[in-house]
Structures are given as C-alpha cells and as structure tokens.
mmCIF file of N, CA and C in Angstrom:
data_model
loop_
_atom_site.group_PDB
_atom_site.id
_atom_site.type_symbol
_atom_site.label_atom_id
_atom_site.label_comp_id
_atom_site.label_asym_id
_atom_site.label_seq_id
_atom_site.Cartn_x
_atom_site.Cartn_y
_atom_site.Cartn_z
ATOM 1 N N UNK A 1 129.174 184.006 71.731
ATOM 2 C CA UNK A 1 129.825 185.269 71.931
ATOM 3 C C UNK A 1 131.334 185.083 72.049
ATOM 4 N N UNK A 2 131.792 184.149 72.818
ATOM 5 C CA UNK A 2 133.217 183.883 72.989
ATOM 6 C C UNK A 2 133.846 183.437 71.676
ATOM 7 N N UNK A 3 133.083 182.687 70.918
ATOM 8 C CA UNK A 3 133.591 182.219 69.626
ATOM 9 C C UNK A 3 133.819 183.407 68.688
ATOM 10 N N UNK A 4 132.933 184.370 68.741
ATOM 11 C CA UNK A 4 133.051 185.573 67.912
ATOM 12 C C UNK A 4 134.277 186.392 68.322
ATOM 13 N N UNK A 5 134.548 186.505 69.628
ATOM 14 C CA UNK A 5 135.719 187.234 70.100
ATOM 15 C C UNK A 5 137.009 186.558 69.675
ATOM 16 N N UNK A 6 137.038 185.234 69.711
ATOM 17 C CA UNK A 6 138.232 184.493 69.302
ATOM 18 C C UNK A 6 138.504 184.693 67.818
ATOM 19 N N UNK A 7 137.471 184.779 66.993
ATOM 20 C CA UNK A 7 137.650 184.950 65.551
ATOM 21 C C UNK A 7 138.150 186.366 65.227
ATOM 22 N N UNK A 8 137.707 187.327 65.978
ATOM 23 C CA UNK A 8 138.062 188.727 65.692
ATOM 24 C C UNK A 8 139.135 189.265 66.638
ATOM 25 N N UNK A 9 139.947 188.388 67.170
ATOM 26 C CA UNK A 9 140.957 188.773 68.131
ATOM 27 C C UNK A 9 141.960 189.764 67.534
ATOM 28 N N UNK A 10 142.390 189.542 66.314
ATOM 29 C CA UNK A 10 143.373 190.411 65.659
ATOM 30 C C UNK A 10 142.783 191.808 65.421
ATOM 31 N N UNK A 11 141.525 191.849 65.006
ATOM 32 C CA UNK A 11 140.880 193.131 64.756
ATOM 33 C C UNK A 11 140.723 193.915 66.051
ATOM 34 N N UNK A 12 140.352 193.254 67.132
ATOM 35 C CA UNK A 12 140.181 193.932 68.414
ATOM 36 C C UNK A 12 141.515 194.460 68.948
ATOM 37 N N UNK A 13 142.561 193.668 68.795
ATOM 38 C CA UNK A 13 143.888 194.126 69.233
ATOM 39 C C UNK A 13 144.319 195.332 68.399
ATOM 40 N N UNK A 14 144.048 195.314 67.107
ATOM 41 C CA UNK A 14 144.388 196.444 66.238
ATOM 42 C C UNK A 14 143.645 197.703 66.624
ATOM 43 N N UNK A 15 142.360 197.575 66.923
ATOM 44 C CA UNK A 15 141.569 198.726 67.346
ATOM 45 C C UNK A 15 142.081 199.269 68.679
ATOM 46 N N UNK A 16 142.449 198.361 69.599
ATOM 47 C CA UNK A 16 142.973 198.791 70.897
ATOM 48 C C UNK A 16 144.295 199.551 70.722
ATOM 49 N N UNK A 17 145.153 199.089 69.817
ATOM 50 C CA UNK A 17 146.434 199.770 69.579
ATOM 51 C C UNK A 17 146.190 201.158 68.982
ATOM 52 N N UNK A 18 145.254 201.255 68.044
ATOM 53 C CA UNK A 18 144.944 202.540 67.430
ATOM 54 C C UNK A 18 144.402 203.522 68.468
ATOM 55 N N UNK A 19 143.489 203.061 69.335
ATOM 56 C CA UNK A 19 142.935 203.931 70.369
ATOM 57 C C UNK A 19 144.013 204.376 71.359
ATOM 58 N N UNK A 20 144.881 203.442 71.767
ATOM 59 C CA UNK A 20 145.961 203.770 72.681
ATOM 60 C C UNK A 20 146.905 204.798 72.048
ATOM 61 N N UNK A 21 147.222 204.613 70.775
ATOM 62 C CA UNK A 21 148.104 205.550 70.081
ATOM 63 C C UNK A 21 147.479 206.933 70.001
ATOM 64 N N UNK A 22 146.191 207.004 69.712
ATOM 65 C CA UNK A 22 145.503 208.282 69.614
ATOM 66 C C UNK A 22 145.559 209.036 70.938
ATOM 67 N N UNK A 23 145.224 208.373 72.031
ATOM 68 C CA UNK A 23 145.231 209.037 73.329
ATOM 69 C C UNK A 23 146.648 209.371 73.792
ATOM 70 N N UNK A 24 147.615 208.534 73.485
ATOM 71 C CA UNK A 24 149.006 208.842 73.831
ATOM 72 C C UNK A 24 149.483 210.065 73.064
ATOM 73 N N UNK A 25 149.109 210.182 71.796
ATOM 74 C CA UNK A 25 149.487 211.340 70.984
ATOM 75 C C UNK A 25 148.866 212.613 71.556
ATOM 76 N N UNK A 26 147.602 212.555 71.917
ATOM 77 C CA UNK A 26 146.927 213.722 72.478
ATOM 78 C C UNK A 26 147.543 214.129 73.813
ATOM 79 N N UNK A 27 147.999 213.153 74.599
ATOM 80 C CA UNK A 27 148.568 213.441 75.908
ATOM 81 C C UNK A 27 149.978 214.032 75.780
ATOM 82 N N UNK A 28 150.836 213.448 74.932
ATOM 83 C CA UNK A 28 152.222 213.877 74.815
ATOM 84 C C UNK A 28 152.400 215.094 73.908
ATOM 85 N N UNK A 29 151.523 215.340 72.977
ATOM 86 C CA UNK A 29 151.621 216.468 72.057
ATOM 87 C C UNK A 29 150.353 217.313 72.137
ATOM 88 N N UNK A 30 150.249 218.167 73.161
ATOM 89 C CA UNK A 30 149.048 219.011 73.276
ATOM 90 C C UNK A 30 149.012 220.025 72.128
ATOM 91 N N UNK A 31 147.837 220.551 71.790
ATOM 92 C CA UNK A 31 147.738 221.493 70.677
ATOM 93 C C UNK A 31 148.492 222.790 70.975
ATOM 94 N N UNK A 32 149.105 223.357 69.954
ATOM 95 C CA UNK A 32 149.852 224.598 70.088
ATOM 96 C C UNK A 32 148.877 225.756 70.019
ATOM 97 N N UNK A 33 148.995 226.680 70.972
ATOM 98 C CA UNK A 33 148.092 227.812 70.999
ATOM 99 C C UNK A 33 148.517 228.816 69.930
ATOM 100 N N UNK A 34 147.557 229.436 69.239
ATOM 101 C CA UNK A 34 147.911 230.392 68.173
ATOM 102 C C UNK A 34 148.531 231.665 68.745
ATOM 103 N N UNK A 35 149.327 232.346 67.920
ATOM 104 C CA UNK A 35 149.948 233.589 68.338
ATOM 105 C C UNK A 35 148.899 234.681 68.476
ATOM 106 N N UNK A 36 149.102 235.550 69.430
ATOM 107 C CA UNK A 36 148.176 236.673 69.592
ATOM 108 C C UNK A 36 148.683 237.852 68.776
ATOM 109 N N UNK A 37 147.860 238.860 68.615
ATOM 110 C CA UNK A 37 148.232 240.012 67.808
ATOM 111 C C UNK A 37 149.364 240.807 68.449
ATOM 112 N N UNK A 38 149.499 240.784 69.774
ATOM 113 C CA UNK A 38 150.568 241.537 70.423
ATOM 114 C C UNK A 38 151.926 240.916 70.133
ATOM 115 N N UNK A 39 151.990 239.601 70.063
ATOM 116 C CA UNK A 39 153.253 238.944 69.756
ATOM 117 C C UNK A 39 153.667 239.214 68.327
ATOM 118 N N UNK A 40 152.730 239.206 67.387
ATOM 119 C CA UNK A 40 153.085 239.422 65.989
ATOM 120 C C UNK A 40 153.520 240.860 65.753
ATOM 121 N N UNK A 41 152.938 241.821 66.468
ATOM 122 C CA UNK A 41 153.344 243.214 66.282
ATOM 123 C C UNK A 41 154.755 243.437 66.822
ATOM 124 N N UNK A 42 155.134 242.759 67.904
ATOM 125 C CA UNK A 42 156.485 242.921 68.431
ATOM 126 C C UNK A 42 157.507 242.307 67.493
ATOM 127 N N UNK A 43 157.177 241.191 66.843
ATOM 128 C CA UNK A 43 158.119 240.604 65.889
ATOM 129 C C UNK A 43 158.224 241.468 64.644
ATOM 130 N N UNK A 44 157.137 242.141 64.252
ATOM 131 C CA UNK A 44 157.195 243.050 63.111
ATOM 132 C C UNK A 44 158.098 244.230 63.435
ATOM 133 N N UNK A 45 158.091 244.674 64.665
ATOM 134 C CA UNK A 45 158.983 245.754 65.078
ATOM 135 C C UNK A 45 160.438 245.340 64.994
ATOM 136 N N UNK A 46 160.733 244.084 65.333
ATOM 137 C CA UNK A 46 162.103 243.587 65.235
ATOM 138 C C UNK A 46 162.564 243.542 63.794
ATOM 139 N N UNK A 47 161.696 243.126 62.902
ATOM 140 C CA UNK A 47 162.057 243.078 61.485
ATOM 141 C C UNK A 47 162.328 244.492 60.988
ATOM 142 N N UNK A 48 161.519 245.438 61.369
ATOM 143 C CA UNK A 48 161.731 246.821 60.987
ATOM 144 C C UNK A 48 163.020 247.379 61.563
ATOM 145 N N UNK A 49 163.348 246.992 62.775
ATOM 146 C CA UNK A 49 164.579 247.458 63.415
ATOM 147 C C UNK A 49 165.793 246.923 62.677
ATOM 148 N N UNK A 50 165.751 245.680 62.224
ATOM 149 C CA UNK A 50 166.846 245.114 61.440
ATOM 150 C C UNK A 50 167.038 245.894 60.148
ATOM 151 N N UNK A 51 165.952 246.263 59.515
ATOM 152 C CA UNK A 51 166.016 247.012 58.270
ATOM 153 C C UNK A 51 166.643 248.383 58.497
ATOM 154 N N UNK A 52 166.283 249.028 59.577
ATOM 155 C CA UNK A 52 166.844 250.347 59.883
ATOM 156 C C UNK A 52 168.334 250.240 60.175
ATOM 157 N N UNK A 53 168.751 249.223 60.915
ATOM 158 C CA UNK A 53 170.178 249.077 61.224
ATOM 159 C C UNK A 53 170.988 248.790 59.963
ATOM 160 N N UNK A 54 170.453 247.996 59.030
ATOM 161 C CA UNK A 54 171.160 247.743 57.772
ATOM 162 C C UNK A 54 171.245 249.009 56.930
ATOM 163 N N UNK A 55 170.205 249.820 56.935
ATOM 164 C CA UNK A 55 170.217 251.088 56.207
ATOM 165 C C UNK A 55 171.276 252.028 56.779
ATOM 166 N N UNK A 56 171.408 252.049 58.089
ATOM 167 C CA UNK A 56 172.442 252.883 58.716
ATOM 168 C C UNK A 56 173.838 252.404 58.333
ATOM 169 N N UNK A 57 174.049 251.102 58.239
ATOM 170 C CA UNK A 57 175.350 250.575 57.806
ATOM 171 C C UNK A 57 175.661 250.988 56.380
ATOM 172 N N UNK A 58 174.647 250.983 55.502
ATOM 173 C CA UNK A 58 174.858 251.393 54.119
ATOM 174 C C UNK A 58 175.162 252.887 54.024
ATOM 175 N N UNK A 59 174.560 253.698 54.868
ATOM 176 C CA UNK A 59 174.837 255.135 54.864
ATOM 177 C C UNK A 59 176.281 255.410 55.260
ATOM 178 N N UNK A 60 176.839 254.617 56.164
ATOM 179 C CA UNK A 60 178.231 254.775 56.556
ATOM 180 C C UNK A 60 179.162 254.493 55.382
ATOM 181 N N UNK A 61 178.773 253.595 54.488
ATOM 182 C CA UNK A 61 179.610 253.273 53.333
ATOM 183 C C UNK A 61 179.667 254.412 52.323
ATOM 184 N N UNK A 62 178.665 255.274 52.318
ATOM 185 C CA UNK A 62 178.672 256.379 51.359
ATOM 186 C C UNK A 62 179.762 257.389 51.696
ATOM 187 N N UNK A 63 180.255 257.398 52.903
ATOM 188 C CA UNK A 63 181.330 258.306 53.325
ATOM 189 C C UNK A 63 182.700 257.662 53.168
ATOM 190 N N UNK A 64 182.813 256.612 52.387
ATOM 191 C CA UNK A 64 184.049 255.856 52.243
ATOM 192 C C UNK A 64 185.103 256.687 51.491
ATOM 193 N N UNK A 65 186.342 256.528 51.867
ATOM 194 C CA UNK A 65 187.449 257.237 51.231
ATOM 195 C C UNK A 65 187.739 256.594 49.882
ATOM 196 N N UNK A 66 187.633 257.358 48.805
ATOM 197 C CA UNK A 66 187.832 256.828 47.443
ATOM 198 C C UNK A 66 189.165 257.250 46.851
ATOM 199 N N UNK A 67 190.074 257.783 47.667
ATOM 200 C CA UNK A 67 191.370 258.220 47.147
ATOM 201 C C UNK A 67 192.191 257.034 46.619
ATOM 202 N N UNK A 68 191.884 255.825 47.036
ATOM 203 C CA UNK A 68 192.586 254.638 46.545
ATOM 204 C C UNK A 68 192.471 254.529 45.032
ATOM 205 N N UNK A 69 191.323 254.874 44.478
ATOM 206 C CA UNK A 69 191.101 254.715 43.048
ATOM 207 C C UNK A 69 191.837 255.775 42.232
ATOM 208 N N UNK A 70 192.381 256.811 42.876
ATOM 209 C CA UNK A 70 193.161 257.838 42.190
ATOM 210 C C UNK A 70 194.659 257.596 42.337
ATOM 211 N N UNK A 71 195.039 256.606 43.112
ATOM 212 C CA UNK A 71 196.435 256.275 43.355
ATOM 213 C C UNK A 71 197.080 255.788 42.058
ATOM 214 N N UNK A 72 198.311 256.248 41.715
ATOM 215 C CA UNK A 72 198.963 255.813 40.478
ATOM 216 C C UNK A 72 199.244 254.309 40.448
ATOM 217 N N UNK A 73 199.473 253.702 41.584
ATOM 218 C CA UNK A 73 199.713 252.254 41.624
ATOM 219 C C UNK A 73 198.438 251.516 41.211
ATOM 220 N N UNK A 74 197.289 251.968 41.725
ATOM 221 C CA UNK A 74 196.026 251.352 41.356
ATOM 222 C C UNK A 74 195.743 251.573 39.873
ATOM 223 N N UNK A 75 196.012 252.753 39.375
ATOM 224 C CA UNK A 75 195.765 253.062 37.971
ATOM 225 C C UNK A 75 196.701 252.283 37.050
ATOM 226 N N UNK A 76 197.839 251.842 37.578
ATOM 227 C CA UNK A 76 198.797 251.088 36.775
ATOM 228 C C UNK A 76 198.469 249.602 36.678
ATOM 229 N N UNK A 77 197.466 249.134 37.383
ATOM 230 C CA UNK A 77 197.092 247.719 37.314
ATOM 231 C C UNK A 77 196.565 247.379 35.931
ATOM 232 N N UNK A 78 196.877 246.166 35.468
ATOM 233 C CA UNK A 78 196.431 245.737 34.140
ATOM 234 C C UNK A 78 195.467 244.562 34.289
ATOM 235 N N UNK A 79 194.522 244.505 33.383
ATOM 236 C CA UNK A 79 193.531 243.430 33.372
ATOM 237 C C UNK A 79 194.150 242.203 32.713
ATOM 238 N N UNK A 80 194.232 241.091 33.449
ATOM 239 C CA UNK A 80 194.819 239.865 32.892
ATOM 240 C C UNK A 80 193.772 238.756 32.802
ATOM 241 N N UNK A 81 192.516 239.144 32.688
ATOM 242 C CA UNK A 81 191.468 238.130 32.633
ATOM 243 C C UNK A 81 191.514 237.397 31.296
ATOM 244 N N UNK A 82 191.093 236.159 31.296
ATOM 245 C CA UNK A 82 191.078 235.315 30.111
ATOM 246 C C UNK A 82 189.646 235.239 29.612
ATOM 247 N N UNK A 83 189.468 235.480 28.327
ATOM 248 C CA UNK A 83 188.116 235.407 27.784
ATOM 249 C C UNK A 83 187.734 233.939 27.561
ATOM 250 N N UNK A 84 186.501 233.639 27.814
ATOM 251 C CA UNK A 84 185.992 232.279 27.656
ATOM 252 C C UNK A 84 185.332 232.181 26.291
ATOM 253 N N UNK A 85 185.793 231.211 25.501
ATOM 254 C CA UNK A 85 185.243 231.047 24.162
ATOM 255 C C UNK A 85 183.891 230.356 24.233
ATOM 256 N N UNK A 86 183.004 230.764 23.326
ATOM 257 C CA UNK A 86 181.692 230.141 23.260
ATOM 258 C C UNK A 86 181.827 228.751 22.644
ATOM 259 N N UNK A 87 181.237 227.778 23.269
ATOM 260 C CA UNK A 87 181.229 226.404 22.759
ATOM 261 C C UNK A 87 179.837 226.105 22.245
ATOM 262 N N UNK A 88 179.735 225.205 21.269
ATOM 263 C CA UNK A 88 178.400 224.868 20.767
ATOM 264 C C UNK A 88 177.565 224.193 21.848
ATOM 265 N N UNK A 89 176.297 224.533 21.851
ATOM 266 C CA UNK A 89 175.372 223.961 22.821
ATOM 267 C C UNK A 89 175.025 222.556 22.369
ATOM 268 N N UNK A 90 174.784 221.663 23.335
ATOM 269 C CA UNK A 90 174.460 220.270 23.034
ATOM 270 C C UNK A 90 173.120 220.109 22.354
ATOM 271 N N UNK A 91 172.626 218.912 22.374
ATOM 272 C CA UNK A 91 171.364 218.615 21.698
ATOM 273 C C UNK A 91 170.203 219.310 22.386
ATOM 274 N N UNK A 92 169.149 219.529 21.614
ATOM 275 C CA UNK A 92 167.963 220.187 22.148
ATOM 276 C C UNK A 92 167.331 219.321 23.233
ATOM 277 N N UNK A 93 167.180 218.036 22.942
ATOM 278 C CA UNK A 93 166.625 217.107 23.907
ATOM 279 C C UNK A 93 167.654 216.015 24.154
ATOM 280 N N UNK A 94 168.390 216.050 25.284
ATOM 281 C CA UNK A 94 169.442 215.067 25.516
ATOM 282 C C UNK A 94 168.916 213.659 25.789
ATOM 283 N N UNK A 95 167.611 213.505 25.934
ATOM 284 C CA UNK A 95 167.066 212.186 26.253
ATOM 285 C C UNK A 95 166.638 211.413 25.013
ATOM 286 N N UNK A 96 166.687 212.041 23.862
ATOM 287 C CA UNK A 96 166.388 211.318 22.629
ATOM 288 C C UNK A 96 167.511 210.356 22.311
ATOM 289 N N UNK A 97 167.234 209.268 21.598
ATOM 290 C CA UNK A 97 168.316 208.363 21.198
ATOM 291 C C UNK A 97 169.323 209.103 20.311
ATOM 292 N N UNK A 98 170.587 208.643 20.340
ATOM 293 C CA UNK A 98 171.637 209.282 19.577
ATOM 294 C C UNK A 98 171.323 209.194 18.097
ATOM 295 N N UNK A 99 171.518 210.280 17.349
ATOM 296 C CA UNK A 99 171.249 210.312 15.928
ATOM 297 C C UNK A 99 169.897 210.963 15.604
ATOM 298 N N UNK A 100 169.143 211.350 16.577
ATOM 299 C CA UNK A 100 167.854 211.988 16.320
ATOM 300 C C UNK A 100 167.879 213.416 16.773
#
C-alpha cells in the first residue's frame, strides 16, 4: 500500500490541489442571485424616463429662432469646399501575387 502511494504521489497532490481550488472558488465567489421581476420593471421605467426626457429636449429645439438663416451676412457666405476626385480602385483581391 505504501509503495502504491509513493508511486502515485504526483497524482494525489494534483487531485488535492484541484479539490482545494474548487472549494476555495465556491467559498470566495458565491453564486449570484437572479434578478426578480420587480427590479427589472423599475429599470424598464428608468429607460422609459430617459426616452421621455430626450423627447422633451427635442421638442424644445422645434421652437428655435431661425432668423439667423434670413440674415444678409449669412446669405452672403460662399461655399469654398473642395471636390474630391475619384481615384481608381485597387485590385479585386489584394492578396493575390502581383500581376494576377
């Protein structure tokens, strides 16, 4: 019997480490309890409240003063944007050897 324990010493130590790790994990990280229906309904109310507050902010923007766009200084502005020329697109498959 002792001879058998000496031969399997590494395996027994490995099993002991695995068991110790399992119980340490269970002790330090208890299972998380699932959310109840009352908690989820209150969070749904918060999401709805955020949506209503954003809608109210957008309604305030509809009353914005647009007289700026009728101002002669604004109407006198000129567009100085630069057009971007179309360049040829590269190869269909860039991973093929060159020449194919």
